[in-house]
Short mmCIF file of C-alpha atoms in Angstrom, two decimals:
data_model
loop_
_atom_site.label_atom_id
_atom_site.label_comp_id
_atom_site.label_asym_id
_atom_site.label_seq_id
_atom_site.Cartn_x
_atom_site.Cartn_y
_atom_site.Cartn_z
CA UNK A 662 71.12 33.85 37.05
CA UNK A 663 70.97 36.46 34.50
CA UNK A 664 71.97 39.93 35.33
CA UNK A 665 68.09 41.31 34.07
CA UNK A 666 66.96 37.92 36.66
CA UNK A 667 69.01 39.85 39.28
CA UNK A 668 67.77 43.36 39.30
CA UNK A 669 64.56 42.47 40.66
CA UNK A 670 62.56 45.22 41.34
CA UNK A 671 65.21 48.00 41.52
CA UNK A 672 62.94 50.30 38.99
CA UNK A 673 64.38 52.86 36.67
CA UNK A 674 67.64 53.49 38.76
CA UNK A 675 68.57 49.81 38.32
CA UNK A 676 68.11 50.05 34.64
CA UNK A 677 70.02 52.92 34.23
CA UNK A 678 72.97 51.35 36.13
CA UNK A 679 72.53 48.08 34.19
CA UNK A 680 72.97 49.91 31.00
CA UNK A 681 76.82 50.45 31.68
CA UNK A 682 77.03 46.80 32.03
CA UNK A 683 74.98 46.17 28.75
CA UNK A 684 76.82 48.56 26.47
CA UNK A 685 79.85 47.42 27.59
CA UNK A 686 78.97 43.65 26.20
CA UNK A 687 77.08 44.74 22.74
CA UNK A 688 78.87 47.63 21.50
CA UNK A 689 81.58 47.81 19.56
CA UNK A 690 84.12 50.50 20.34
CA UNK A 691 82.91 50.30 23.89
CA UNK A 692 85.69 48.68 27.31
CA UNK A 693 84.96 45.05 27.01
CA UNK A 694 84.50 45.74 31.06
CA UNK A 695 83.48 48.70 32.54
CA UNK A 696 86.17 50.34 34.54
CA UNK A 697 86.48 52.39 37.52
CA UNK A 698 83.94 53.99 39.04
CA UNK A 699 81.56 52.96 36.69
CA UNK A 700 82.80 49.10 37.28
CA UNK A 701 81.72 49.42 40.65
CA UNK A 702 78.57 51.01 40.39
CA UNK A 703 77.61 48.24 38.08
CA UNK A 704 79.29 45.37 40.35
CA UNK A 705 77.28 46.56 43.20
CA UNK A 706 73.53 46.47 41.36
CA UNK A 707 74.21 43.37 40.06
CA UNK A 708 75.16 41.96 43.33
CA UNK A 709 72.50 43.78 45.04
CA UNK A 710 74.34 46.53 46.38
CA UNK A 711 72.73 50.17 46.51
CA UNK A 712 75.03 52.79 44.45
CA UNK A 713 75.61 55.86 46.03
CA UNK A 714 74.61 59.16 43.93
CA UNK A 715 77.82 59.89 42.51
CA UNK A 716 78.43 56.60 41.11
CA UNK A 717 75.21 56.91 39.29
CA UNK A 718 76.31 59.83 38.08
CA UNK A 719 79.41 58.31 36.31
CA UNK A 720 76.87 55.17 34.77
CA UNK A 721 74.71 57.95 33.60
CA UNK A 722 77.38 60.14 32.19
CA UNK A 723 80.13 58.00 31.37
CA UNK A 724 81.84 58.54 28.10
CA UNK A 725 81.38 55.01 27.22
CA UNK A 726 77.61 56.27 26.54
CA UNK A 727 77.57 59.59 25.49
CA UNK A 728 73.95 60.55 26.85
CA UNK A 729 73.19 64.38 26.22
CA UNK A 730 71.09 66.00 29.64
CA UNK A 731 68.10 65.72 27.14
CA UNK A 732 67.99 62.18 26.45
CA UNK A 733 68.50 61.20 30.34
CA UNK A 734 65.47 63.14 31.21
CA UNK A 735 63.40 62.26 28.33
CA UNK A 736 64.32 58.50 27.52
CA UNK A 737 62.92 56.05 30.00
CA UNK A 738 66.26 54.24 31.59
CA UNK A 739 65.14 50.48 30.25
CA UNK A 740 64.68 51.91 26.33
CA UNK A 741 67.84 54.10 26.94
CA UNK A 742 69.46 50.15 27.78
CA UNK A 743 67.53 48.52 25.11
CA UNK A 744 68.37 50.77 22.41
CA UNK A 745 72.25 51.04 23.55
CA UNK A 746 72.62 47.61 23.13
CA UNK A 747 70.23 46.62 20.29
CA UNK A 748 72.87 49.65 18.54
CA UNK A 749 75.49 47.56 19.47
CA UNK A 750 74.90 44.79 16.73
CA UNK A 751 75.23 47.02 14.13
CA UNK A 752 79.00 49.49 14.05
CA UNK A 753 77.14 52.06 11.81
CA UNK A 754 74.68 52.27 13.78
CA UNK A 755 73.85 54.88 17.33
CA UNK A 756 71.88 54.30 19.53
CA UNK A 757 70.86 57.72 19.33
CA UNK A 758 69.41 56.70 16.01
CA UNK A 759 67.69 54.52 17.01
CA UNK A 760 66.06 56.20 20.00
CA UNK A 761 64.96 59.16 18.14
CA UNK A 762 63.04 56.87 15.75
CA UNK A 763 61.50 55.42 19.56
CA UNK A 764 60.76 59.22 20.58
CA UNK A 765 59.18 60.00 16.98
CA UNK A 766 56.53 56.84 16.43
CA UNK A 767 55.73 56.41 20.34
CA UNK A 768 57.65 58.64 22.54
CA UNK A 769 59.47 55.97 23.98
CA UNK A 770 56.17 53.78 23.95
CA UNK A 771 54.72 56.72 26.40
CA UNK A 772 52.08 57.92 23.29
CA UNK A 773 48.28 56.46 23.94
CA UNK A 774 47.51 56.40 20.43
CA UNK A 775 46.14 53.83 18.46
CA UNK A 776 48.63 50.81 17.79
CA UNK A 777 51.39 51.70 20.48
CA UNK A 778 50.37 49.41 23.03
CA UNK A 779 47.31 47.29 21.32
CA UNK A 780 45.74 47.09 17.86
CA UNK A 781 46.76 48.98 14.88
CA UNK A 782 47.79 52.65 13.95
CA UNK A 783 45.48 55.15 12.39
CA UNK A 784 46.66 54.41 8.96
CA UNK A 785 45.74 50.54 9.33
CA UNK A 786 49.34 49.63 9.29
CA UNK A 787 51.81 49.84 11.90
CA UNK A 788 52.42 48.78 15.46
CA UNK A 789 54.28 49.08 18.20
CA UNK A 790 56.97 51.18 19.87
CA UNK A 791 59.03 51.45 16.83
CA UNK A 792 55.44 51.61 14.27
CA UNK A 793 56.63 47.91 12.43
CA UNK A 794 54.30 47.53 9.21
CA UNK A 795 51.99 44.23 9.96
CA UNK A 796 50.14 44.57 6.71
CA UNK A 797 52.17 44.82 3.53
CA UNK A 798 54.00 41.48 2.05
CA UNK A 799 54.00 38.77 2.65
CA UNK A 800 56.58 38.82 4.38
CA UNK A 801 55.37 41.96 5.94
CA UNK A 802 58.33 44.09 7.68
CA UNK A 803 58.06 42.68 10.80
CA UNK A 804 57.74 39.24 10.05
CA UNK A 805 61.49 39.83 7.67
CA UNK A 806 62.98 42.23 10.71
CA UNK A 807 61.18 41.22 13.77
CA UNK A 808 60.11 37.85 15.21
CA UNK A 809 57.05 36.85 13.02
CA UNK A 810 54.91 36.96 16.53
CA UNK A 811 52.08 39.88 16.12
CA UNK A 812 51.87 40.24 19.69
CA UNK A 813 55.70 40.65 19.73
CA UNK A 814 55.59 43.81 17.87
CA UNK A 815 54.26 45.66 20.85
CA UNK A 816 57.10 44.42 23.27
CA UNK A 817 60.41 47.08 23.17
CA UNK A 818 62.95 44.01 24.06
CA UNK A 819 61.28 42.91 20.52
CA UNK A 820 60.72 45.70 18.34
CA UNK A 821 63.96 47.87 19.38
CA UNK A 822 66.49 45.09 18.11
CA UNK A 823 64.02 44.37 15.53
CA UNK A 824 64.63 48.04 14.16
CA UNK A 825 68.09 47.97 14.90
CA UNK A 826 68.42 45.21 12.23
CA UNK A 827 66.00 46.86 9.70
CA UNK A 828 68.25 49.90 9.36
CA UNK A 829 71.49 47.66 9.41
CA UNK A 830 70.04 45.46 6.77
CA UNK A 831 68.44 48.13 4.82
CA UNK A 832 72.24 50.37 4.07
CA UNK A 833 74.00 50.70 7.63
CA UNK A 834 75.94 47.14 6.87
CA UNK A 835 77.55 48.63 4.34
CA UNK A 836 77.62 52.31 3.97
CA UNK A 837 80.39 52.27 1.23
CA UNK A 838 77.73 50.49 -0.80
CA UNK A 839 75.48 53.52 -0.91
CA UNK A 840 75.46 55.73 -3.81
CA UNK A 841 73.80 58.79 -4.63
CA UNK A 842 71.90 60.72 -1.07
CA UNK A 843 68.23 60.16 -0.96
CA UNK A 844 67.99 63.58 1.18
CA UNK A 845 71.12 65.83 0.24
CA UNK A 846 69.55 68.55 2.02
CA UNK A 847 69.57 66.88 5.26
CA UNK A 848 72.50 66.53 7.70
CA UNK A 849 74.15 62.94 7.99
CA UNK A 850 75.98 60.66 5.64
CA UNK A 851 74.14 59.10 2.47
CA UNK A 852 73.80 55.90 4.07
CA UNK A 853 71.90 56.88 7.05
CA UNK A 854 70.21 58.59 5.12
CA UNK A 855 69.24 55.56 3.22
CA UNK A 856 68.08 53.92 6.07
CA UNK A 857 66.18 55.82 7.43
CA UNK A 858 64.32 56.64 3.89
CA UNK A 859 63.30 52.99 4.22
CA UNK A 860 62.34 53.02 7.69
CA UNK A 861 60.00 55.75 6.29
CA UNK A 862 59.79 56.89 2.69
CA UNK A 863 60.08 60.71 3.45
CA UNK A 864 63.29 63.48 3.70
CA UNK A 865 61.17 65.58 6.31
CA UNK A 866 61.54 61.94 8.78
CA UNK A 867 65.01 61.84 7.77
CA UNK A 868 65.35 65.36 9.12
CA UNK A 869 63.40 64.59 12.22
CA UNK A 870 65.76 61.64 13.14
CA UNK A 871 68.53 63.34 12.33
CA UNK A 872 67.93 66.40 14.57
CA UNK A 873 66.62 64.71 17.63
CA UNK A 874 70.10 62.03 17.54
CA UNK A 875 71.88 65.44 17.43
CA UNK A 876 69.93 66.36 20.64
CA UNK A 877 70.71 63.16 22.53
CA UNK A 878 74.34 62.73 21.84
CA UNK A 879 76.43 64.68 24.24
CA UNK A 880 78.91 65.90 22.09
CA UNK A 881 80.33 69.19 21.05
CA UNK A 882 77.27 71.88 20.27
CA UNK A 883 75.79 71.28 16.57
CA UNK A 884 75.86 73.51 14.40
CA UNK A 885 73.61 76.91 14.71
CA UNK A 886 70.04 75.57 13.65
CA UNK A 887 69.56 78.49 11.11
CA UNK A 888 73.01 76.85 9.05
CA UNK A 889 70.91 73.71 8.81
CA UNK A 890 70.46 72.38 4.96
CA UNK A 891 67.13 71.92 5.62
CA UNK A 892 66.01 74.97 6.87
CA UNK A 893 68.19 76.99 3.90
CA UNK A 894 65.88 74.52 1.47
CA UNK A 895 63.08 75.52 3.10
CA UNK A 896 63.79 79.32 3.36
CA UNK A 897 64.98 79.15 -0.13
CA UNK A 898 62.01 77.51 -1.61
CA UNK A 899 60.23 79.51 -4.56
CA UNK A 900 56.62 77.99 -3.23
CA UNK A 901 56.78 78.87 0.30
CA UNK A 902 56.06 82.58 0.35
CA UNK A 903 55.74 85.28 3.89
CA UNK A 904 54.28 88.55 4.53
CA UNK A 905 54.53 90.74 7.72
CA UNK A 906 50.42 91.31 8.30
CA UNK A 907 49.76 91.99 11.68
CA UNK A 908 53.18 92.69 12.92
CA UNK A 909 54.03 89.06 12.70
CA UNK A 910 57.79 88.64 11.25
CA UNK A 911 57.33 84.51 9.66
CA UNK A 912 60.62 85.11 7.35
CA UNK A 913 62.88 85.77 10.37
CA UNK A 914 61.72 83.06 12.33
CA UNK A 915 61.81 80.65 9.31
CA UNK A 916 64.86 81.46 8.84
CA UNK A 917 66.13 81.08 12.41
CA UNK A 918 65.84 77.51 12.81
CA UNK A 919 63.67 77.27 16.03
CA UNK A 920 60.89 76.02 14.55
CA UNK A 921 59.40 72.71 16.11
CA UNK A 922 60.69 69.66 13.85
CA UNK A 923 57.22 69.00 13.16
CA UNK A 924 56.27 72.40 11.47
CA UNK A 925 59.30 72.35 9.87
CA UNK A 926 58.48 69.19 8.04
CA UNK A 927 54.72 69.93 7.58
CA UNK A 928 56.39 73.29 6.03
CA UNK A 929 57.87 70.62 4.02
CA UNK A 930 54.86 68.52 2.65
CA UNK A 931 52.77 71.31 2.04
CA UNK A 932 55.14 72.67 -0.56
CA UNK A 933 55.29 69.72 -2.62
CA UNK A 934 51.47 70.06 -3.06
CA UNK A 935 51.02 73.63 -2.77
CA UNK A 936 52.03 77.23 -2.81
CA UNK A 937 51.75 78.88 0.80
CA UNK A 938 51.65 82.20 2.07
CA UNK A 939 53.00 82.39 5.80
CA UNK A 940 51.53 84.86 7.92
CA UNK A 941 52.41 84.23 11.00
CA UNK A 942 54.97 81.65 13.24
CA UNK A 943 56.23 82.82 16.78
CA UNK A 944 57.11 86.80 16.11
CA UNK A 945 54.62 89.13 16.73
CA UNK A 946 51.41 86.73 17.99
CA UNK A 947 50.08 86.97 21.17
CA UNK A 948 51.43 85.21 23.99
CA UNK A 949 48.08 83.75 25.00
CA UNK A 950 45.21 82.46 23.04
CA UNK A 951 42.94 85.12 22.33
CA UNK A 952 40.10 85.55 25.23
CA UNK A 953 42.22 82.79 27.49
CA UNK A 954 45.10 82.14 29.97
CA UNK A 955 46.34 79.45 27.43
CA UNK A 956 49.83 79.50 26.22
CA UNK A 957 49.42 79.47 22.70
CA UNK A 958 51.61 76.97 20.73
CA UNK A 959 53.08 80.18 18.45
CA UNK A 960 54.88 81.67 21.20
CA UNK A 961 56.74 78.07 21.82
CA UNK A 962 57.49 77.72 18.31
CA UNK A 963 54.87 75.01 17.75
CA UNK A 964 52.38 76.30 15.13
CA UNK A 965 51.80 78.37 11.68
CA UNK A 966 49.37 80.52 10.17
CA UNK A 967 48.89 80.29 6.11
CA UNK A 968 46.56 83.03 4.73
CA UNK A 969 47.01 82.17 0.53
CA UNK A 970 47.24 79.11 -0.64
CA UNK A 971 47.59 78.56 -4.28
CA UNK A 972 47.55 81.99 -5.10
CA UNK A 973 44.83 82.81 -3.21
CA UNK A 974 43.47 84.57 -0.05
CA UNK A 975 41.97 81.68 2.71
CA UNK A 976 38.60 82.63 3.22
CA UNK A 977 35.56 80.25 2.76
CA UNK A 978 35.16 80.49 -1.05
CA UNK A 979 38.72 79.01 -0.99
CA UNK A 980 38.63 75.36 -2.70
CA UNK A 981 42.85 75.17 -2.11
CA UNK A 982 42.40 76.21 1.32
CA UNK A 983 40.08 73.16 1.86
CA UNK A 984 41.35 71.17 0.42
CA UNK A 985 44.36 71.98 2.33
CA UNK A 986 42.70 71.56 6.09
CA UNK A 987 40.84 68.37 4.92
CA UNK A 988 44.20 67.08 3.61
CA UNK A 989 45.21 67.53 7.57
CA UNK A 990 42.76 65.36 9.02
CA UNK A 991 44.24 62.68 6.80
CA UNK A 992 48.00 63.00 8.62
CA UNK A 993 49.35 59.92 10.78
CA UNK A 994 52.13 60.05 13.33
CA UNK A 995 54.18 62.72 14.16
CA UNK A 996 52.76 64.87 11.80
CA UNK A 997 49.07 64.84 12.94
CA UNK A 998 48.10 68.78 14.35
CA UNK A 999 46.56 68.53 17.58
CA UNK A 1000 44.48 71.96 16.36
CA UNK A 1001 43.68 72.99 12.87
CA UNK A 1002 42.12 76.73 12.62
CA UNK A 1003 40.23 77.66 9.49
CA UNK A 1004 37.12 79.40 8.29
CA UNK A 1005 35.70 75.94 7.65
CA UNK A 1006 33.55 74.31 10.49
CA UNK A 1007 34.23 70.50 9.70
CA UNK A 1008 32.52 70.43 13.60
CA UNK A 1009 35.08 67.92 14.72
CA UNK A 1010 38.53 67.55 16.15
CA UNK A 1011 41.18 68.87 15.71
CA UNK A 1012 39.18 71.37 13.96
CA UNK A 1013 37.81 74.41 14.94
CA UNK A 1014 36.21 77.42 13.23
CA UNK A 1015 35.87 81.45 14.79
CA UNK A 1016 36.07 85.03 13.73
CA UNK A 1017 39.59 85.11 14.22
CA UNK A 1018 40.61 82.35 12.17
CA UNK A 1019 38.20 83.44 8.99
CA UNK A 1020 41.46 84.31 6.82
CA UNK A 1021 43.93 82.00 7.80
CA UNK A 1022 44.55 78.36 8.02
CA UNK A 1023 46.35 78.05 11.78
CA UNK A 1024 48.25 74.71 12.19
CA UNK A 1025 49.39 73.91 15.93
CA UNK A 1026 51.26 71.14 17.36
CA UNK A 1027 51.09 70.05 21.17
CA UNK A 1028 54.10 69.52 23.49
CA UNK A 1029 56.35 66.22 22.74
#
């Protein structure tokens, strides 16, 4: 009997144990066996043994693994396994790679949006845990990288090893190969950066990736987020533009590095097709939503106001300011707002339209 036969229905604690076991067989670099404590632990689950606290501690923590506090209490402990060995078949590759694509395109397969668990995406292309493109080709992506079954796509024992091999495949196999960085201003080697490129064609996902792996390897600390390449770019670039209206300070907190990933990259996208004004990010905006109780997403770092786009004040005369929030509704997958504030009343979601937002475009993003 298999050792996934044997765990039965020991849950998430199981999994978690199991995952010693499992990294220890696909992964190179890892003990061919795991030892010690950790040996035990593992021994006992698979032969049906309950493991006392501390020895789940050392499966958890083990150095073999190299699991940050963050990713054990965000990852689910069967994707954790599944993406610690699917890593395994490729020596370029971390798992923590691979699970921060998992956390961006489904968190973990936890996201109810369209094409996760049934169906398509939003953008009439991707599936899935790890978002696999059905649609382009022939072959499409997941019939080259995964198993050619459709209904496969939506199954992580599928689509996590499928990824793992995209990214392998695509530059990982042989990073001497790659030449010149797709996304200099990002932190990583060329070849990962590559990779991921491919996985999806943008430097602001590269970022993302990047950043979150950072977060869920347990490692020495990274370096301070404000000495990040891509935040310098960003602070640095001639068509993002602040002010300090309203005693909100957007070039300090810019500049700091705390932004949420996902404003940072909108930050991103928006410059490439316009010139912003920032008027306001975290400093200096009110704690709650005006007239509520509600936490608003600026004080957690998770939105941004933009009051000139193109050279010109918001208001509703603005046609770049329209165009702008329309352009919004358009966005797919990680960088979808969950609120969009403008003097426009487009009457549906995520839009809304009141006398405090008549001068400013206010982007916000919910919790992860």
């Amino acid at each position: 009997m298999s050792a996934r036969a044997r765990v039965g229905g020991g849950g998430a604690l199981v999994a978690l144990l199991l995952l010693g076991l499992l990294a220890g067989m696909a992964s190179p670099g890892f003990p061919a066996r795991a030892q010690g404590a950790v040996g035990r632990a593992v021994a006992g689950v698979v032969g049906g043994g309950r493991p006392a606290p501390a020895q789940v501690e050392a499966v958890a923590r083990g150095p073999h693994i190299g699991a940050s506090d963050i990713a054990l209490a965000d990852i689910p402990a069967a994707y954790l396994a599944r993406y610690v060995t699917a890593a395994g078949a490729c020596p370029a590759l971390s798992w923590q790679v691979l699970a921060a694509i998992g956390k961006i395109e489904s968190d973990h397969g936890r996201s109810p949006a369209p094409g996760v668990r049934t169906g398509i995406n939003r953008a009439g292309c991707c599936a899935g845990p790890m978002q696999f493109n059905l649609v382009n080709g022939p072959p499409s992506t997941w019939d080259t990288w995964g198993t050619g079954v459709r209904a496969n796509v939506y199954d992580p024992a599928h689509a996590v090893p499928a990824a793992a091999r995209k990214l392998c495949g695509d530059a990982l196999a042989r990073p001497e190969a790659v030449g010149r960085d797709p996304c200099p201003q990002v932190l990583g080697s060329a070849a990962l950066h590559a990779a991921l490129k491919r996985y999806n064609n943008a430097c602001w996902y590269v970022h993302e990736v990047v950043t979150l792996a950072g977060r869920y390897t347990r490692a020495a600390p990274a370096p301070a987020p404000a000495r990040d390449p891509f935040v310098r770019a960003l602070v640095a670039s001639p068509r993002i533009a602040t002010t300090t209206s309203h005693g909100c300070d957007p070039a300090t907190d810019l500049a700091s590095g705390r932004l949420d990933l996902r404003v940072q990259s909108l930050l991103a996208v928006l410059a490439e097709r316009h010139t912003i004004r920032l008027s306001c990010l975290r400093t200096g905006h009110s704690r709650f939503v005006k007239g509520t109780t509600r936490v608003s997403n600026h004080t957690v770092w998770r939105a941004v106001d933009i009051d000139m786009v193109d050279g010109r004040p918001v208001s509703r005369h603005s046609r770049a300011a329209r165009t702008l929030a329309l352009w919004l509704d358009g966005l797919q997958g990680p960088l979808r707002p969950v609120e969009v504030g403008s003097p426009f009343a487009f009457g549906r979601r995520p839009y809304f339209s009141d006398e405090g937002h008549q001068g400013h475009v206010h982007i916000g993003y919910g919790s992860l």
